[in-house]
CSV table of N, CA and C in Angstrom, one decimal:
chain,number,residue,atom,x,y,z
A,1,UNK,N,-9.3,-15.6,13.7
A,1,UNK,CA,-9.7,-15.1,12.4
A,1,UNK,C,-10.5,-16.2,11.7
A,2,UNK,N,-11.9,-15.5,11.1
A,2,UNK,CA,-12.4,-16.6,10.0
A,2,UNK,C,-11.8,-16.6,8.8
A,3,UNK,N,-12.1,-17.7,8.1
A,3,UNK,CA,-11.7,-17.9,6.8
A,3,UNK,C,-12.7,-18.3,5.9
A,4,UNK,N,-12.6,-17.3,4.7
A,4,UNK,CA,-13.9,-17.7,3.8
A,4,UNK,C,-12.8,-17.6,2.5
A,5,UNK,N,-13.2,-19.2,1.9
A,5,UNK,CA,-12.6,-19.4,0.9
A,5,UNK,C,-13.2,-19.7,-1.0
A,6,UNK,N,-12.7,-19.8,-1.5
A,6,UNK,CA,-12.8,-20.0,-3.1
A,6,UNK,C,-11.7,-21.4,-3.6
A,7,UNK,N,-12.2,-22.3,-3.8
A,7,UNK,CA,-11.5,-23.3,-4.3
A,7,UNK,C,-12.0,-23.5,-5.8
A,8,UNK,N,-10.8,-24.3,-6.7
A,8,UNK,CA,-10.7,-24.2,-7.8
A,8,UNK,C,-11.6,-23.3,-9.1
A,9,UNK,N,-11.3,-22.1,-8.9
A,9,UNK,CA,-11.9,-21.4,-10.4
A,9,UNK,C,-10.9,-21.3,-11.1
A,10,UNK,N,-11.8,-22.1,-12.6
A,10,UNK,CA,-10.8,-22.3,-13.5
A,10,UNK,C,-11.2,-21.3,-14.3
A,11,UNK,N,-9.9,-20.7,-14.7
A,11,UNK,CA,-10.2,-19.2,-15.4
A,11,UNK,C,-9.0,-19.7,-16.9
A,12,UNK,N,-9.4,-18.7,-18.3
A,12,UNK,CA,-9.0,-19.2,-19.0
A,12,UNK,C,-8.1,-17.8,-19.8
A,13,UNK,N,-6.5,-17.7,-19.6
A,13,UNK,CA,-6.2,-17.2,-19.4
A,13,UNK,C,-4.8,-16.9,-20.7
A,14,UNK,N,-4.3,-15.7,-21.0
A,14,UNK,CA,-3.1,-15.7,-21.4
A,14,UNK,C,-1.6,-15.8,-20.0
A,15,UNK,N,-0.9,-16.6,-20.1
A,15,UNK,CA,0.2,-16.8,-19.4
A,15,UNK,C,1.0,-17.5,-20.1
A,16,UNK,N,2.7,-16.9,-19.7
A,16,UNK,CA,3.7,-17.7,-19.8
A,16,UNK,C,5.0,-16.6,-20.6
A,17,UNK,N,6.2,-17.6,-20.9
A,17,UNK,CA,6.9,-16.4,-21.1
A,17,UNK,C,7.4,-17.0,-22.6
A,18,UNK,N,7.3,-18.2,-22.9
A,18,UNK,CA,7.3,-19.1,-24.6
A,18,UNK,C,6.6,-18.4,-25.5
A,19,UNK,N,6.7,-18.2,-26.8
A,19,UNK,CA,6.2,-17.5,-28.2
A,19,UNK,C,4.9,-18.7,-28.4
A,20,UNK,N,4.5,-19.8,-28.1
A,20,UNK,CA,3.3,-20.4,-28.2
A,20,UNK,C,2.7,-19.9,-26.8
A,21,UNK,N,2.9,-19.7,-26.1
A,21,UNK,CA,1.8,-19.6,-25.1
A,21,UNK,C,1.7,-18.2,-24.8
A,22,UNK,N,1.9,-17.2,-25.9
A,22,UNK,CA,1.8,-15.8,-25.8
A,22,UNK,C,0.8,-15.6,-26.8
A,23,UNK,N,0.2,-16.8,-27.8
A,23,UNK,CA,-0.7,-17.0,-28.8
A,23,UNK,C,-2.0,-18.1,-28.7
A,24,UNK,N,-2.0,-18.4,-27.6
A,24,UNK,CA,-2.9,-19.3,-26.9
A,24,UNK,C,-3.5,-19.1,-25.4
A,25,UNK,N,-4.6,-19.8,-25.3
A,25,UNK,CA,-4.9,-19.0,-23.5
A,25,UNK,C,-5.2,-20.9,-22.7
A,26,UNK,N,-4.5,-20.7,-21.6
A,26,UNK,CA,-4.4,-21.4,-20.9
A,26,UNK,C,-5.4,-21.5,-20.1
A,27,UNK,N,-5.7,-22.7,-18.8
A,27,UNK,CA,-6.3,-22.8,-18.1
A,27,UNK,C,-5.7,-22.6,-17.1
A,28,UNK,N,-6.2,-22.3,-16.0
A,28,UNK,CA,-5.4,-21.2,-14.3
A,28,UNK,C,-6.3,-22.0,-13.4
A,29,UNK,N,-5.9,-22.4,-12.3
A,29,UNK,CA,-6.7,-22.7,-11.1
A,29,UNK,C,-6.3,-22.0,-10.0
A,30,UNK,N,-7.5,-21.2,-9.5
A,30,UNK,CA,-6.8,-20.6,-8.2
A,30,UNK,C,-7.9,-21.0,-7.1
A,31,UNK,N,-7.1,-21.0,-5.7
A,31,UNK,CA,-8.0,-21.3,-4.7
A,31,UNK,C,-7.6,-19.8,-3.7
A,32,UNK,N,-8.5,-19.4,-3.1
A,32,UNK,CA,-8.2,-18.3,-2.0
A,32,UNK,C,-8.6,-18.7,-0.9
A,33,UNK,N,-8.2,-18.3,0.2
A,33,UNK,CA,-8.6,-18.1,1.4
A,33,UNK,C,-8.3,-16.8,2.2
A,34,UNK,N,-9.5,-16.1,2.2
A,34,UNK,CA,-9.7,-14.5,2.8
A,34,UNK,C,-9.6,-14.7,4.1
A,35,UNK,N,-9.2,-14.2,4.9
A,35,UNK,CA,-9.4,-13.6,6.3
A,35,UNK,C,-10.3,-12.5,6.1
A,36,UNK,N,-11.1,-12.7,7.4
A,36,UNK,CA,-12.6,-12.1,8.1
A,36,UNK,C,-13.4,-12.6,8.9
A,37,UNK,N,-14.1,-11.6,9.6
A,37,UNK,CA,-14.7,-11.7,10.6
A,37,UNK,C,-15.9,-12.0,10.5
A,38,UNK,N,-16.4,-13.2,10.8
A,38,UNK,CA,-17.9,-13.3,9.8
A,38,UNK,C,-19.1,-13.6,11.0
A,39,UNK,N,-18.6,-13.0,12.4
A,39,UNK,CA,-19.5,-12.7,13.5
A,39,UNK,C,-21.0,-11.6,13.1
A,40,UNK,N,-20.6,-11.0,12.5
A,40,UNK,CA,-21.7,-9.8,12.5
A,40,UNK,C,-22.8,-10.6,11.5
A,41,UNK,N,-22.3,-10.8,10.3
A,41,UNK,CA,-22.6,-11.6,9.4
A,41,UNK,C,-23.8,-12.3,9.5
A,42,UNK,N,-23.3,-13.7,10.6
A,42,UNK,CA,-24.0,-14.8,11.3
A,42,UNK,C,-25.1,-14.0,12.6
A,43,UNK,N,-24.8,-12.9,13.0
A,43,UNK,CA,-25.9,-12.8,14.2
A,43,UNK,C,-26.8,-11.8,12.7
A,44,UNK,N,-26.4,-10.7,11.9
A,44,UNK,CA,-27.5,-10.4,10.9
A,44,UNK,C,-28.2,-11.2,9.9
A,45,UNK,N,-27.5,-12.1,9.7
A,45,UNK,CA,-28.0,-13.1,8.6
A,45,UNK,C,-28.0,-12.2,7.0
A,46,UNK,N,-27.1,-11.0,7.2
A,46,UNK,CA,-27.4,-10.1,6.4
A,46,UNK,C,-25.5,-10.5,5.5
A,47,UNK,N,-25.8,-10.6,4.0
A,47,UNK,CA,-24.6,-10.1,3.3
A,47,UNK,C,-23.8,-8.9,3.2
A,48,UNK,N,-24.8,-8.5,3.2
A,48,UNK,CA,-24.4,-6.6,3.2
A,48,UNK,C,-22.7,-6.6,4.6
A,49,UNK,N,-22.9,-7.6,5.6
A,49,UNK,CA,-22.3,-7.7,6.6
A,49,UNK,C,-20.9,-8.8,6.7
A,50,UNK,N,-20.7,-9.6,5.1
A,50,UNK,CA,-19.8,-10.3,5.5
A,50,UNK,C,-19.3,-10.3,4.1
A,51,UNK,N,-18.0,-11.2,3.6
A,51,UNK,CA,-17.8,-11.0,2.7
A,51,UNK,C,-18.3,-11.7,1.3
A,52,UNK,N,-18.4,-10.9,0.3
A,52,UNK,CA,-19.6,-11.4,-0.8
A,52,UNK,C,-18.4,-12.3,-2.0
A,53,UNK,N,-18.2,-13.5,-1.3
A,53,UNK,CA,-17.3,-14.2,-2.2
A,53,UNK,C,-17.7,-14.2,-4.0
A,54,UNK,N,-19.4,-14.2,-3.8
A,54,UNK,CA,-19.7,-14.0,-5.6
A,54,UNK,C,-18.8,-12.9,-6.0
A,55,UNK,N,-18.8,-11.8,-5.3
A,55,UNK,CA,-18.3,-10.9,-6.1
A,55,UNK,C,-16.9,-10.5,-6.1
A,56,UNK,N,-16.3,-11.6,-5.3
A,56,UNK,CA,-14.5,-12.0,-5.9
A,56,UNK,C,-14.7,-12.7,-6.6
A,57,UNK,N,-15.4,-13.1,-6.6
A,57,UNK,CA,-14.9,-14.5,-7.6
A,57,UNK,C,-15.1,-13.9,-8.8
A,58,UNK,N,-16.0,-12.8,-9.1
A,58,UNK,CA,-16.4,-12.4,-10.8
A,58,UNK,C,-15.4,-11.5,-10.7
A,59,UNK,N,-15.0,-10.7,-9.5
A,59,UNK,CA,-13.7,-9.7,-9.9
A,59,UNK,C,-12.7,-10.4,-10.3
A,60,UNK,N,-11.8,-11.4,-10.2
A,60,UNK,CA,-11.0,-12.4,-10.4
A,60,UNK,C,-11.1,-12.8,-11.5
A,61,UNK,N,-12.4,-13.6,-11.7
A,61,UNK,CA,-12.0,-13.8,-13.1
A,61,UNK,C,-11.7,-13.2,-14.3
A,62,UNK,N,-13.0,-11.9,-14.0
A,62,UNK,CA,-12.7,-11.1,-14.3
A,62,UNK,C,-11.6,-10.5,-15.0
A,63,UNK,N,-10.4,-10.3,-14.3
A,63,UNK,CA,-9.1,-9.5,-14.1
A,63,UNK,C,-8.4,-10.6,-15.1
A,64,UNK,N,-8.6,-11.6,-14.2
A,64,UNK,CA,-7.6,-13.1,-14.6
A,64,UNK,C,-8.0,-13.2,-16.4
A,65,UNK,N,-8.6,-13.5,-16.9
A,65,UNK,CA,-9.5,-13.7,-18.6
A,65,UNK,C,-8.7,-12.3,-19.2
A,66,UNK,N,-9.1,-11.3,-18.4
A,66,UNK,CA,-8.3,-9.9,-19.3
A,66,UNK,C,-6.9,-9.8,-19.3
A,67,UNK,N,-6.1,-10.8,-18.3
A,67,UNK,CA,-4.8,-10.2,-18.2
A,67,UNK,C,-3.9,-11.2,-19.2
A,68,UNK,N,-2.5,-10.6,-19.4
A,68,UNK,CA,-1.6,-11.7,-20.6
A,68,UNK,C,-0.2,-11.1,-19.8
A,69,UNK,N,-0.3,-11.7,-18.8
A,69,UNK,CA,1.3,-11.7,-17.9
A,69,UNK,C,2.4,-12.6,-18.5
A,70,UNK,N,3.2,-12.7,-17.9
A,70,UNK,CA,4.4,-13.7,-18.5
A,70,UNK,C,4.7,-14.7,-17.2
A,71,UNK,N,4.5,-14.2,-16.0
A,71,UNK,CA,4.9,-15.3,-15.1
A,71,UNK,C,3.9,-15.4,-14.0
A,72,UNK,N,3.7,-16.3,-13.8
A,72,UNK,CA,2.3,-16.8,-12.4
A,72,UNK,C,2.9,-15.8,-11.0
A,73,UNK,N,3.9,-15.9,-11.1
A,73,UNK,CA,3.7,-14.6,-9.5
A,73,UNK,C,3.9,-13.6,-9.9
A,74,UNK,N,3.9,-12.7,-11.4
A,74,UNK,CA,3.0,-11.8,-11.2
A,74,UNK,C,1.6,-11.9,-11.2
A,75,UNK,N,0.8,-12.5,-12.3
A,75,UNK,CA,-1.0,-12.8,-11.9
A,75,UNK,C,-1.1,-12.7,-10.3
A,76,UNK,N,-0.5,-13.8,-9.6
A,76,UNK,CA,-0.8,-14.3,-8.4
A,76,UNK,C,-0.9,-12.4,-7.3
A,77,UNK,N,0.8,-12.1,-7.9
A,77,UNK,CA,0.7,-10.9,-6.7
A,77,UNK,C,-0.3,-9.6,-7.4
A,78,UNK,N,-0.9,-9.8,-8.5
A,78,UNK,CA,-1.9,-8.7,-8.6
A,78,UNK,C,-3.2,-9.1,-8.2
A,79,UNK,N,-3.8,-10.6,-8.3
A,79,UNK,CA,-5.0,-10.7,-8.0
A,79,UNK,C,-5.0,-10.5,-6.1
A,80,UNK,N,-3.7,-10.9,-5.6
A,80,UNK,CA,-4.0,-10.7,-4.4
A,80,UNK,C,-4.1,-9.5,-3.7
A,81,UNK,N,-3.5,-8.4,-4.6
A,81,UNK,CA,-3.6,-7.1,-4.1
A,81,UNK,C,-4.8,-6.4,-4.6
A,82,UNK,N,-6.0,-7.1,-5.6
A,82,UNK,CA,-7.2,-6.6,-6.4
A,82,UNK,C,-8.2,-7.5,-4.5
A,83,UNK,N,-7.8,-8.0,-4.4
A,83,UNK,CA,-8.5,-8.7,-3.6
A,83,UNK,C,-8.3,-8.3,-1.6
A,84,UNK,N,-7.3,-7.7,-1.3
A,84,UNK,CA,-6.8,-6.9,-0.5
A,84,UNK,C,-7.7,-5.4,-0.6
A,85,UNK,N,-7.3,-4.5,-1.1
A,85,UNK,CA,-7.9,-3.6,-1.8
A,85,UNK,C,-9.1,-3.6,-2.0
A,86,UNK,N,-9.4,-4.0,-2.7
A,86,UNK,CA,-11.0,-3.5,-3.2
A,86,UNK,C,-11.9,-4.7,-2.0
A,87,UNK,N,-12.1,-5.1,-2.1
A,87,UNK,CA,-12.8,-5.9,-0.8
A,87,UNK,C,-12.3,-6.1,0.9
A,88,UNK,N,-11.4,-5.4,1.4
A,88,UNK,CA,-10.7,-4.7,2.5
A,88,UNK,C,-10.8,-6.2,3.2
A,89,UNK,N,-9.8,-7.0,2.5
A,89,UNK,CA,-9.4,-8.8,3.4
A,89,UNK,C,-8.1,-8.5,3.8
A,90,UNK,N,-8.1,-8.4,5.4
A,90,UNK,CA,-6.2,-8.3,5.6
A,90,UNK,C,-5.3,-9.1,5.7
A,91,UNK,N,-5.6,-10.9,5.0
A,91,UNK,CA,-4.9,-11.7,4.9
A,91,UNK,C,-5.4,-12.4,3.9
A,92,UNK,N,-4.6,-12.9,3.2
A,92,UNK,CA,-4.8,-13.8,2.2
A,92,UNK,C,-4.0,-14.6,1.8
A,93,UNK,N,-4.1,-16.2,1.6
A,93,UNK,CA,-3.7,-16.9,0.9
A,93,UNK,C,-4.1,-17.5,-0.2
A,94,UNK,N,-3.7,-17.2,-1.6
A,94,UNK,CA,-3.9,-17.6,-3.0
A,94,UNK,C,-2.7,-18.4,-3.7
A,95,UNK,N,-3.4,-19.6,-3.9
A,95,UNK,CA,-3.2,-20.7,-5.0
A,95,UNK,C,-3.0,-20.4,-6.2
A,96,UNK,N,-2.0,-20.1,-6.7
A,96,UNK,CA,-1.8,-20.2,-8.9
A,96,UNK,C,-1.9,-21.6,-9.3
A,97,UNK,N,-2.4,-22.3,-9.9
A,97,UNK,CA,-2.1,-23.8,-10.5
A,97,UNK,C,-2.2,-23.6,-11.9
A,98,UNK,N,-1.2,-23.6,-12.7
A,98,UNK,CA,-0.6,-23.8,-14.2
A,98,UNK,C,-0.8,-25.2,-14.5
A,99,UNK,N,-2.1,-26.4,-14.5
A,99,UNK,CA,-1.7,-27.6,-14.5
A,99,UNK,C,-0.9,-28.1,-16.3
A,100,UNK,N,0.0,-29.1,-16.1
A,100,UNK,CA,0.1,-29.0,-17.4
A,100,UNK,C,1.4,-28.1,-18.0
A,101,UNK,N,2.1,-27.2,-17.0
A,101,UNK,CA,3.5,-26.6,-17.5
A,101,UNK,C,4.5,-27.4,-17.7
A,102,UNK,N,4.4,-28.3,-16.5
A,102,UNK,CA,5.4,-29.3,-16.4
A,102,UNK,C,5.4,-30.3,-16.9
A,103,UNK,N,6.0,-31.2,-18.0
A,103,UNK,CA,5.5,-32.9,-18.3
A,103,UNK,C,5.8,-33.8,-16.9
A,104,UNK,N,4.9,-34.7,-17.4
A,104,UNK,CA,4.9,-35.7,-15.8
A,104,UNK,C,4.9,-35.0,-14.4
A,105,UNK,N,4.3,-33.9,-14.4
A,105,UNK,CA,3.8,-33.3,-13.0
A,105,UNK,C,2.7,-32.9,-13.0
A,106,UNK,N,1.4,-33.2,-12.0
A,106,UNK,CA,0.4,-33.3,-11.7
A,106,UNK,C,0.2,-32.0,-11.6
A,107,UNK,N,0.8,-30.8,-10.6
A,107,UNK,CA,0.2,-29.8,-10.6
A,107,UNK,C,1.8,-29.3,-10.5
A,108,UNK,N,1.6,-27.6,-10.8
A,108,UNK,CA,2.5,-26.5,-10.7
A,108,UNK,C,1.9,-25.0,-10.9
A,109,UNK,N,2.9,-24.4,-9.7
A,109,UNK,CA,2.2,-23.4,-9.4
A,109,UNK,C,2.7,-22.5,-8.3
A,110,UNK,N,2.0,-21.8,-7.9
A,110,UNK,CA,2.9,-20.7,-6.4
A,110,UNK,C,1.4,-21.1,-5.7
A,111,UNK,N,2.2,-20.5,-4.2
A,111,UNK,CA,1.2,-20.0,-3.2
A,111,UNK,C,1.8,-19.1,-2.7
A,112,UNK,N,1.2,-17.9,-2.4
A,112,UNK,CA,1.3,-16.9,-1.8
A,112,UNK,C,0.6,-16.6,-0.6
A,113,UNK,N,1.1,-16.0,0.9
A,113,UNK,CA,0.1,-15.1,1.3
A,113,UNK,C,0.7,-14.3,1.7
A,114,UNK,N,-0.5,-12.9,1.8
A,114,UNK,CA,-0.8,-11.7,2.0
A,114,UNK,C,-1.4,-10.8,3.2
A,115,UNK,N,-0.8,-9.9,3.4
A,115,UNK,CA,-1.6,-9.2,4.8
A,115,UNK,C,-1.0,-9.9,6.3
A,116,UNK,N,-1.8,-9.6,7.0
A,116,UNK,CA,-1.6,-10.2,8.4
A,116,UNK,C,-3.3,-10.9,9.0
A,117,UNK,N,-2.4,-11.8,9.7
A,117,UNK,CA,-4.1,-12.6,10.4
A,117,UNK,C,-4.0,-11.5,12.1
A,118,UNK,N,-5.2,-11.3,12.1
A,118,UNK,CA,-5.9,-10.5,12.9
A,118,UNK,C,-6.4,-11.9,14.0
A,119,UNK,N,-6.2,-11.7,15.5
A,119,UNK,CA,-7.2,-11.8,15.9
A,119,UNK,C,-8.4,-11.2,16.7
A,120,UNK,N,-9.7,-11.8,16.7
A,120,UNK,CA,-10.8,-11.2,17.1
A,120,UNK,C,-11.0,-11.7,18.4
A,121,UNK,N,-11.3,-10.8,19.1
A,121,UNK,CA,-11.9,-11.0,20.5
A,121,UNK,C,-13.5,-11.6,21.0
């Protein structure tokens, strides 16, 4: 399986489950890595044939900017199922990074994956 990814989009978000941060919007980092086949892709030289990361990434943020969840693995398990779904990726691994939840911790956050890895012949 190929892997076509998205590293750090920082999206600017409502999260959390505290009475200050249900009144303020945070910063979110997420990274993806799609599974796909990006053979056809490379012999067409055509987009129409592989997958059009611009247009996850604007679905995402998209979604992410509109949404005011309370906890990162929900965000996490809905953008992965916006990203499953509407763009037909049957694996995925997505990054949440909350940096900043924690005092004296660099980063915090989930990883999730999704689907199953395929292989191609």
């Amino acid at each position: 399986m190929d892997i076509i990814f998205l590293r750090g989009l920082q999206i600017e978000t409502v999260i959390g489950i505290y009475d200050w941060e249900r009144k303020i919007k945070q910063t979110i980092l997420i990274d993806l890595e799609m599974g796909t086949d990006i053979r056809k892709a490379a012999a067409s030289d055509n987009i129409e044939h592989t997958l059009d990361y611009k247009a996850v990434s604007k679905r995402v943020i998209s979604f992410v900017e509109e949404s005011d969840f309370f906890l990162v693995e929900t965000l996490a398990e809905k953008v992965a199922q916006i990203v499953i779904d509407e763009f037909r990726v049957p694996w995925l691994r997505l990054t949440l990074n909350k940096k900043g939840a924690i005092r004296k911790a660099s980063d915090v956050g989930i990883v999730i994956e999704r689907g199953e890895k395929q292989e191609y012949a």
